[in-house]
PDB file of C-alpha atoms in Angstrom:
ATOM      1  CA  MET A   1     -24.085   3.708  -2.498  1.00 84.00           C
ATOM      2  CA  LYS A   2     -24.360   3.912   1.277  1.00 90.00           C
ATOM      3  CA  THR A   3     -23.280   0.292   1.597  1.00 93.00           C
ATOM      4  CA  GLN A   4     -20.067   0.923  -0.358  1.00 94.00           C
ATOM      5  CA  ILE A   5     -19.225   3.925   1.807  1.00 94.00           C
ATOM      6  CA  TRP A   6     -19.774   1.941   5.013  1.00 95.00           C
ATOM      7  CA  ILE A   7     -17.666  -0.941   3.706  1.00 93.00           C
ATOM      8  CA  ALA A   8     -14.844   1.457   2.778  1.00 91.00           C
ATOM      9  CA  ILE A   9     -14.987   3.090   6.219  1.00 94.00           C
ATOM     10  CA  SER A  10     -15.029  -0.319   7.925  1.00 95.00           C
ATOM     11  CA  VAL A  11     -12.009  -1.554   5.959  1.00 91.00           C
ATOM     12  CA  TYR A  12     -10.115   1.663   6.694  1.00 91.00           C
ATOM     13  CA  VAL A  13     -10.820   1.370  10.424  1.00 94.00           C
ATOM     14  CA  LEU A  14      -9.871  -2.331  10.491  1.00 92.00           C
ATOM     15  CA  VAL A  15      -6.573  -1.636   8.715  1.00 90.00           C
ATOM     16  CA  ALA A  16      -5.887   1.223  11.140  1.00 93.00           C
ATOM     17  CA  ILE A  17      -6.487  -1.141  14.077  1.00 93.00           C
ATOM     18  CA  ILE A  18      -4.252  -3.824  12.538  1.00 88.00           C
ATOM     19  CA  ARG A  19      -1.538  -1.229  11.893  1.00 89.00           C
ATOM     20  CA  SER A  20      -1.560  -0.072  15.504  1.00 90.00           C
ATOM     21  CA  ARG A  21      -1.671  -3.600  16.996  1.00 91.00           C
ATOM     22  CA  LEU A  22       1.166  -4.889  14.811  1.00 86.00           C
ATOM     23  CA  TRP A  23       3.229  -1.723  15.325  1.00 89.00           C
ATOM     24  CA  LEU A  24       3.670  -1.246  11.568  1.00 85.00           C
ATOM     25  CA  ASN A  25       5.473   1.873  10.354  1.00 85.00           C
ATOM     26  CA  GLU A  26       3.952   1.831   6.877  1.00 85.00           C
ATOM     27  CA  SER A  27       1.179   4.254   5.999  1.00 87.00           C
ATOM     28  CA  LEU A  28      -2.416   3.085   5.796  1.00 88.00           C
ATOM     29  CA  HIS A  29      -2.344   3.734   2.066  1.00 89.00           C
ATOM     30  CA  THR A  30       0.660   1.442   1.620  1.00 86.00           C
ATOM     31  CA  ILE A  31      -0.899  -1.324   3.708  1.00 86.00           C
ATOM     32  CA  LEU A  32      -4.144  -1.086   1.740  1.00 86.00           C
ATOM     33  CA  GLN A  33      -2.201  -1.329  -1.516  1.00 87.00           C
ATOM     34  CA  ILE A  34      -0.328  -4.408  -0.295  1.00 84.00           C
ATOM     35  CA  LEU A  35      -3.585  -6.027   0.782  1.00 83.00           C
ATOM     36  CA  SER A  36      -5.231  -5.295  -2.553  1.00 85.00           C
ATOM     37  CA  LEU A  37      -2.344  -6.906  -4.444  1.00 82.00           C
ATOM     38  CA  THR A  38      -1.970  -9.983  -2.250  1.00 78.00           C
ATOM     39  CA  PRO A  39      -5.439 -10.991  -1.024  1.00 76.00           C
ATOM     40  CA  PHE A  40      -4.782 -14.764  -1.044  1.00 82.00           C
ATOM     41  CA  GLU A  41      -1.242 -14.902   0.345  1.00 78.00           C
ATOM     42  CA  ARG A  42      -0.777 -17.186   3.312  1.00 84.00           C
ATOM     43  CA  ILE A  43       1.878 -14.988   4.898  1.00 82.00           C
ATOM     44  CA  PRO A  44       1.317 -13.095   8.158  1.00 82.00           C
ATOM     45  CA  LEU A  45       0.515  -9.448   7.470  1.00 77.00           C
ATOM     46  CA  ASN A  46       3.478  -8.050   9.400  1.00 78.00           C
ATOM     47  CA  GLN A  47       5.872 -10.222   7.349  1.00 82.00           C
ATOM     48  CA  LEU A  48       4.153  -9.248   4.122  1.00 79.00           C
ATOM     49  CA  VAL A  49       4.427  -5.531   4.897  1.00 78.00           C
ATOM     50  CA  THR A  50       8.061  -5.740   5.990  1.00 77.00           C
ATOM     51  CA  MET A  51       8.983  -7.828   2.918  1.00 77.00           C
ATOM     52  CA  THR A  52       7.347  -5.274   0.631  1.00 69.00           C
ATOM     53  CA  ALA A  53       8.949  -2.359   2.456  1.00 61.00           C
ATOM     54  CA  HIS A  54      12.357  -4.045   2.205  1.00 58.00           C
ATOM     55  CA  LYS A  55      11.895  -4.631  -1.541  1.00 61.00           C
ATOM     56  CA  ASN A  56      10.977  -0.977  -2.023  1.00 56.00           C
ATOM     57  CA  ASP A  57      14.107   0.132  -0.153  1.00 52.00           C
ATOM     58  CA  MET A  58      16.335  -2.045  -2.326  1.00 48.00           C
ATOM     59  CA  SER A  59      14.786  -1.108  -5.674  1.00 49.00           C
ATOM     60  CA  PRO A  60      16.923   1.295  -7.717  1.00 51.00           C
ATOM     61  CA  THR A  61      15.635   4.776  -8.217  1.00 54.00           C
ATOM     62  CA  TYR A  62      15.405   5.997 -11.760  1.00 53.00           C
ATOM     63  CA  LYS A  63      14.827   9.499 -12.935  1.00 57.00           C
ATOM     64  CA  GLN A  64      11.624   9.448 -14.949  1.00 57.00           C
ATOM     65  CA  LEU A  65      11.548  11.521 -18.103  1.00 56.00           C
ATOM     66  CA  ASN A  66       8.485  13.484 -19.021  1.00 59.00           C
ATOM     67  CA  VAL A  67       7.395  12.297 -22.471  1.00 59.00           C
ATOM     68  CA  LEU A  68       5.383  15.412 -23.243  1.00 58.00           C
ATOM     69  CA  ASP A  69       8.339  17.727 -22.650  1.00 54.00           C
ATOM     70  CA  GLU A  70      10.516  15.703 -25.038  1.00 52.00           C
ATOM     71  CA  THR A  71       7.950  15.486 -27.819  1.00 53.00           C
ATOM     72  CA  LEU A  72       7.114  19.179 -27.633  1.00 54.00           C
ATOM     73  CA  GLY A  73      10.792  20.132 -27.683  1.00 54.00           C
ATOM     74  CA  HIS A  74      10.848  21.817 -24.269  1.00 52.00           C
TER      75      HIS A  74
END
């Protein structure tokens, strides 16, 4: 258990260092998500983050309906 905690802390600190050195505006959470989805991409990290951020800006926003409210008649 201690090993997993130390690995998680180490990864968090490394991503924070990368974020500051590359001057990325994305949150640490977003960068960690991108890294978890694309571990074997051969694209520089700053390009990968900016490509993902640009895709998120261009995606249409939809209003999500709450299924429980509709089925309960509220």
